PDB file of C-alpha atoms in Angstrom:
ATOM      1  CA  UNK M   1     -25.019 -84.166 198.695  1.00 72.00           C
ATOM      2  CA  UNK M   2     -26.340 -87.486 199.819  1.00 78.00           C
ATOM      3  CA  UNK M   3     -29.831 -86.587 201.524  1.00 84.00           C
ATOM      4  CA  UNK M   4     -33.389 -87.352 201.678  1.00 90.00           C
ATOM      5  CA  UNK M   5     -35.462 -84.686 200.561  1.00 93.00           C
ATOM      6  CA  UNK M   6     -38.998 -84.052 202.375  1.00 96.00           C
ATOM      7  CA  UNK M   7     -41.333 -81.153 200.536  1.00 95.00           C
ATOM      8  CA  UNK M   8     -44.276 -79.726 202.466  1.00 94.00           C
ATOM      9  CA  UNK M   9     -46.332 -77.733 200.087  1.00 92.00           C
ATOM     10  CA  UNK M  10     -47.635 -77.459 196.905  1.00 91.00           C
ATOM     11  CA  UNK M  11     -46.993 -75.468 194.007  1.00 92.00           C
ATOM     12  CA  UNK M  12     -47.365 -75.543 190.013  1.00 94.00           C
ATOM     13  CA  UNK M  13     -43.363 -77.769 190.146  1.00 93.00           C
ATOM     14  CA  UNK M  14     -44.704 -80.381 192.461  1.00 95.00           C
ATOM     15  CA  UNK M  15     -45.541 -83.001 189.610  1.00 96.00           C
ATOM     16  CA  UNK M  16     -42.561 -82.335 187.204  1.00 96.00           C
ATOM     17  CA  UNK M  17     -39.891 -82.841 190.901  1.00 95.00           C
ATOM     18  CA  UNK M  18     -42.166 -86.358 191.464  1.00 97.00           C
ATOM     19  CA  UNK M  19     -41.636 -87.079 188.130  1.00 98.00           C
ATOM     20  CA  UNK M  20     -37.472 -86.013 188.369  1.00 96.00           C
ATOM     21  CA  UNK M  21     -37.546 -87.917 191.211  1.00 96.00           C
ATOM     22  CA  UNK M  22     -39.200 -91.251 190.608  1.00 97.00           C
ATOM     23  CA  UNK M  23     -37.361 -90.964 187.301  1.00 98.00           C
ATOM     24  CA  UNK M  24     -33.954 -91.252 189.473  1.00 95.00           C
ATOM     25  CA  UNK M  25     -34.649 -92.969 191.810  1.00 95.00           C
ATOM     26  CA  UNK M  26     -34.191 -90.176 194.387  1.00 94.00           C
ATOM     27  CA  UNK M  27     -35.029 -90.649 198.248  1.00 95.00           C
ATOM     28  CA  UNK M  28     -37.756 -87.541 197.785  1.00 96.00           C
ATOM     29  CA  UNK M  29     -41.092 -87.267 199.915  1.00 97.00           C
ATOM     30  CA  UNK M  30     -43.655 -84.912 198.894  1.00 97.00           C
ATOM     31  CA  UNK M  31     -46.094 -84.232 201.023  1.00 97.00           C
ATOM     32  CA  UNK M  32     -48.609 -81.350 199.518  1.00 96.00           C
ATOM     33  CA  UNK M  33     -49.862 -78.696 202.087  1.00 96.00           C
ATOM     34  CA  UNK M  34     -48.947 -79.975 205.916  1.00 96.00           C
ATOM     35  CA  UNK M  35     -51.862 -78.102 207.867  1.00 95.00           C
ATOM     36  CA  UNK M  36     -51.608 -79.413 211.361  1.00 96.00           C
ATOM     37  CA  UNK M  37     -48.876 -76.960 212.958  1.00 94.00           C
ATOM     38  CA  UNK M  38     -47.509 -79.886 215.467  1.00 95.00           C
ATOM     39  CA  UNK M  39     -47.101 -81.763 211.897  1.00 96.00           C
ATOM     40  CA  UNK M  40     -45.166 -79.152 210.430  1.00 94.00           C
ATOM     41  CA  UNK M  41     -42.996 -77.808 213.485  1.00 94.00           C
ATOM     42  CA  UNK M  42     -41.900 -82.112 214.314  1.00 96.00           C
ATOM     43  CA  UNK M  43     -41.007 -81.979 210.477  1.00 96.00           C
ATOM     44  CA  UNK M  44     -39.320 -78.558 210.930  1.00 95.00           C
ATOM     45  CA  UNK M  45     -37.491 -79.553 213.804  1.00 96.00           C
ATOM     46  CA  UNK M  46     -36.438 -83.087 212.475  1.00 96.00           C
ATOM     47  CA  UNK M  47     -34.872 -81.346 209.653  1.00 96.00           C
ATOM     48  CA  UNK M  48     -31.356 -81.388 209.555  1.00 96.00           C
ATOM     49  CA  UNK M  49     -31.441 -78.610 207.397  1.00 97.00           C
ATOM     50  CA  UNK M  50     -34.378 -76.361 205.601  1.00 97.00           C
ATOM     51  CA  UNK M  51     -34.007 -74.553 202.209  1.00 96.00           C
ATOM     52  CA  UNK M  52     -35.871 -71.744 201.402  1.00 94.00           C
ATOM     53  CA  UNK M  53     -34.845 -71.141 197.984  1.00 92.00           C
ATOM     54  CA  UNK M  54     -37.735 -68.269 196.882  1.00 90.00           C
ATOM     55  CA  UNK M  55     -35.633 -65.602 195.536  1.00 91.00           C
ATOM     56  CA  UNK M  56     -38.481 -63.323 196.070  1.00 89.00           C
ATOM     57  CA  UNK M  57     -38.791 -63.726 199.527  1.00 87.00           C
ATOM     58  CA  UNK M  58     -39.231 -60.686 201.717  1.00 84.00           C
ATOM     59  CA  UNK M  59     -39.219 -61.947 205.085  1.00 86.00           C
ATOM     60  CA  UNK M  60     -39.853 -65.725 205.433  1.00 86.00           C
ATOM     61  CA  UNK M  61     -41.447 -66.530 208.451  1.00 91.00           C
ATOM     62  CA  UNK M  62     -41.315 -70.123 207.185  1.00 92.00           C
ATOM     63  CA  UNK M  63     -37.535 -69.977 207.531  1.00 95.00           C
ATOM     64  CA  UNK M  64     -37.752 -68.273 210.812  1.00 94.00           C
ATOM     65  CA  UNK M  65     -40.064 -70.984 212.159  1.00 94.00           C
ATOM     66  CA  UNK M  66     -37.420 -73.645 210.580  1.00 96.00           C
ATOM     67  CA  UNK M  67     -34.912 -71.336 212.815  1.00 97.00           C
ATOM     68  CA  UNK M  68     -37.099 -71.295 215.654  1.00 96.00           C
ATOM     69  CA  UNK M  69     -37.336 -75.050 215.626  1.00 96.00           C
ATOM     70  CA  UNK M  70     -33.467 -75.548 215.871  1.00 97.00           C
ATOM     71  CA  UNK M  71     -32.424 -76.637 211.772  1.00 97.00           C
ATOM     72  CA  UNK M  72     -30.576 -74.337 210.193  1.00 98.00           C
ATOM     73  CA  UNK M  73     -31.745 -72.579 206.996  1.00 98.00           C
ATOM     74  CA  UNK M  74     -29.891 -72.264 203.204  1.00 98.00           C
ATOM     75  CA  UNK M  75     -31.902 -69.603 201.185  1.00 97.00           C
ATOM     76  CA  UNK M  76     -31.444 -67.971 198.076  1.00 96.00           C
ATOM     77  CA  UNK M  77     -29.107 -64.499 197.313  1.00 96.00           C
ATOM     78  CA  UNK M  78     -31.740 -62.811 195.828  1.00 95.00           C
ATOM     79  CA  UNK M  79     -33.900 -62.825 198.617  1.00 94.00           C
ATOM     80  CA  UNK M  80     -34.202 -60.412 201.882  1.00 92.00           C
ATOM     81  CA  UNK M  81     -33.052 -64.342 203.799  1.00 96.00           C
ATOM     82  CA  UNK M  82     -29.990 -63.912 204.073  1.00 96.00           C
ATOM     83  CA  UNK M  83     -30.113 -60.447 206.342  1.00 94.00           C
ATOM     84  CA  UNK M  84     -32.891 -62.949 208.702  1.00 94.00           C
ATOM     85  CA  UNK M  85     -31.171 -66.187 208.443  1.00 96.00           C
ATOM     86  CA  UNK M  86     -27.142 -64.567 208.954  1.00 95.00           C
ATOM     87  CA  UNK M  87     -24.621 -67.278 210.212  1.00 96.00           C
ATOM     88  CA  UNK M  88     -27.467 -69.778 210.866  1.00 97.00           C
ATOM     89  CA  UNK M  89     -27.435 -70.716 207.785  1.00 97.00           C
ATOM     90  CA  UNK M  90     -25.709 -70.322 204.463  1.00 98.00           C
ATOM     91  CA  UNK M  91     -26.773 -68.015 201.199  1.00 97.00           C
ATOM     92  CA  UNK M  92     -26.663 -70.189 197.971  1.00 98.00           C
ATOM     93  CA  UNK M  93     -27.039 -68.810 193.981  1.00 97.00           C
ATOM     94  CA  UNK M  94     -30.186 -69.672 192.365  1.00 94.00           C
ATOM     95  CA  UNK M  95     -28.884 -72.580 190.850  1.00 94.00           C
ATOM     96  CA  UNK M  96     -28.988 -76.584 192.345  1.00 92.00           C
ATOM     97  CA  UNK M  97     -25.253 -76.798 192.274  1.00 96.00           C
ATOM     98  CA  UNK M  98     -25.232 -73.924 194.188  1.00 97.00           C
ATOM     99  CA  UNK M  99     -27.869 -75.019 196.949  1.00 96.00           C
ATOM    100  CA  UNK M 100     -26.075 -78.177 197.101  1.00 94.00           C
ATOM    101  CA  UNK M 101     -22.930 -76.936 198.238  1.00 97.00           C
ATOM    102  CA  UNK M 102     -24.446 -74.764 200.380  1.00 97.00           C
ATOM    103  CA  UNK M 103     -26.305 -77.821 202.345  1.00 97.00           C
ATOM    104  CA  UNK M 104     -22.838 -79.306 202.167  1.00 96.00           C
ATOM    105  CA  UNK M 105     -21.153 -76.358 203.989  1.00 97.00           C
ATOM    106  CA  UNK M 106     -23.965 -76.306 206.951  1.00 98.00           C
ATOM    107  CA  UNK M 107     -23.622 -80.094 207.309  1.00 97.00           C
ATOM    108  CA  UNK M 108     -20.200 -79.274 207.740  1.00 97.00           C
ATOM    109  CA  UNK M 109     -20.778 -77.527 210.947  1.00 97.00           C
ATOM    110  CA  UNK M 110     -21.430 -80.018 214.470  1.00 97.00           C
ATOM    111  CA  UNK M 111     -24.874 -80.681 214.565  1.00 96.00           C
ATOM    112  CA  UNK M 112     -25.414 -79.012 218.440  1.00 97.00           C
ATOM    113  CA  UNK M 113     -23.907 -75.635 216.480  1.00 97.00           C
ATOM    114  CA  UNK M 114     -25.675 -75.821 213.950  1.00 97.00           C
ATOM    115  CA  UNK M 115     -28.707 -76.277 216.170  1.00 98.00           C
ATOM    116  CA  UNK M 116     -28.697 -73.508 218.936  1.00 98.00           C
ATOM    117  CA  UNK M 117     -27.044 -71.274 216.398  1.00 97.00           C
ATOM    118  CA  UNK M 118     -30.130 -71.315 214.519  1.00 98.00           C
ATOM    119  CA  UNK M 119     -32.175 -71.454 217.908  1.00 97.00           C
ATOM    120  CA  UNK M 120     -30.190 -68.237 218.846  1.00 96.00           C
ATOM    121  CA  UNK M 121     -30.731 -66.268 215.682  1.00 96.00           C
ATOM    122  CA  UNK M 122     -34.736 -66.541 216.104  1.00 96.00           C
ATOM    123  CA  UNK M 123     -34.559 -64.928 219.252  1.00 94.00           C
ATOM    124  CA  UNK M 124     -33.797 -61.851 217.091  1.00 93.00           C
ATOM    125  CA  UNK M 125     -37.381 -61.903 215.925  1.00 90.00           C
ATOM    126  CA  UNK M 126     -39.389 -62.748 219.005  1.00 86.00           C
ATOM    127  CA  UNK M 127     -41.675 -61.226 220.949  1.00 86.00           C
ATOM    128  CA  UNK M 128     -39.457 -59.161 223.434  1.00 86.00           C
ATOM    129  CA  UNK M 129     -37.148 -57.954 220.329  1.00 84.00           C
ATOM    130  CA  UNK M 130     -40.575 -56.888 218.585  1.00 83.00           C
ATOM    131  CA  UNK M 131     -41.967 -55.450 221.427  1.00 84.00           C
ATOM    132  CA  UNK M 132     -38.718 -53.464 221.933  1.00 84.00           C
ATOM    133  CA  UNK M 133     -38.473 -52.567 218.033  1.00 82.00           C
ATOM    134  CA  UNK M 134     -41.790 -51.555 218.084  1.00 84.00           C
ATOM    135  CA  UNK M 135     -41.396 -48.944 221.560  1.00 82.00           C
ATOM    136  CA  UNK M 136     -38.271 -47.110 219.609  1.00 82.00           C
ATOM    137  CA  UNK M 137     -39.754 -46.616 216.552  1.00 80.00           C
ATOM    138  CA  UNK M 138     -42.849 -45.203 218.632  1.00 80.00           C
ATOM    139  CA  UNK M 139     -40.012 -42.678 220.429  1.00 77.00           C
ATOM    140  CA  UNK M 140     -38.364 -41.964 217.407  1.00 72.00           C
ATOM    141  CA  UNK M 141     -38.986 -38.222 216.879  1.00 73.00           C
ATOM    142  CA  UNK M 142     -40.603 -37.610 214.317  1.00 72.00           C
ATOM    143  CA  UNK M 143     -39.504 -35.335 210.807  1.00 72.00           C
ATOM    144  CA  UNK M 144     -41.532 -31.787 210.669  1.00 74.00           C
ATOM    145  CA  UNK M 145     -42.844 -31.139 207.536  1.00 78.00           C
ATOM    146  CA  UNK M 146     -40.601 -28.884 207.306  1.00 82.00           C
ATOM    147  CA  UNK M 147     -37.377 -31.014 207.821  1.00 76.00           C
ATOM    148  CA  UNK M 148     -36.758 -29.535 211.039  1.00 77.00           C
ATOM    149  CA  UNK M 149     -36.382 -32.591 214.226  1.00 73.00           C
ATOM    150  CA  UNK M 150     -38.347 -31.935 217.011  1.00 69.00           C
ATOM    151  CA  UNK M 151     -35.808 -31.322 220.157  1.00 69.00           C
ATOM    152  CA  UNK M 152     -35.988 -34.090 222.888  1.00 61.00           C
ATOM    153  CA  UNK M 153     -37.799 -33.242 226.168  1.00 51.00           C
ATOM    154  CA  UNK M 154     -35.276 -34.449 229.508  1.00 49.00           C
ATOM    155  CA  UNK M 155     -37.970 -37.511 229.434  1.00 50.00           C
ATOM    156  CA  UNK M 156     -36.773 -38.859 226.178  1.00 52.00           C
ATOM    157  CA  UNK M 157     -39.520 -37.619 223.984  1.00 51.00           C
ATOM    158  CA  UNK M 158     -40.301 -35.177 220.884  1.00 48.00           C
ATOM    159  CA  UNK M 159     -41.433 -31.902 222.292  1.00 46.00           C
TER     160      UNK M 159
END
């Protein structure tokens, strides 16, 4: 896939992918920790796509915020992404071939899709949806210790 690639971060890779990339000449940009929020959001949202390939990921906020932003996310099958990033995105092996073709497939889509699709799925994760997530767990009843489930009273609650 023909692309500029722009890291933010660090990590123990980042001098063996400078030296990969200088090596072939590859249009790559690595710019170490990005601190300043407005920085990273502008870079988020400029994106036309993020990948979050971690296959140890458990929730990703960094892919939410990508979501949040309006640029769609490709993250790794091993990872709890794909349940967060759904059809806003794409799911890709752990393997570069694989990622490729997965960039390939949500360049595919028209970019104003692509865009309030992802804008759309992080409104899954806001504030109102945790807020609401949060009140139903509270009124879940709750188990006895012996098994039982408490009745509900006419307002809703566990008696």
């Amino acid at each position: 896939v023909p692309a500029a690639l722009v890291v933010a971060g660090d990590g123990p890779l980042r001098a063996r992918l400078e030296a990969r990339a200088r090596a072939e000449d590859l249009p790559a940009a690595f710019l170490g920790h990005v601190g300043d929020r407005a920085r990273l959001a502008a870079l988020q949202a400029s994106a036309d796509v993020v990948l979050a390939p971690g296959p140890a990921e458990t929730f990703g906020l960094a892919a939410l915020e990508a979501l949040a932003c309006g640029s769609p996310v490709v993250v790794s099958a091993l990872s709890a992404l794909p349940d967060i990033v759904g059809p806003a995105g794409a799911t890709a092996a752990d393997n570069g071939a694989a990622f490729a073709d997965a960039v390939a497939q949500v360049l595919a889509r028209p970019e104003p899709v692509r865009r309030a699709t992802a804008r759309v799925r992080a409104e899954r994760y806001g504030w109102p949806a945790a807020v609401d997530a949060f009140l139903a767990a509270h009124d879940a009843p709750r188990v006895q210790p012996d098994g039982r489930i408490p009745a509900r009273t006419a307002t809703g609650g566990a008696r």
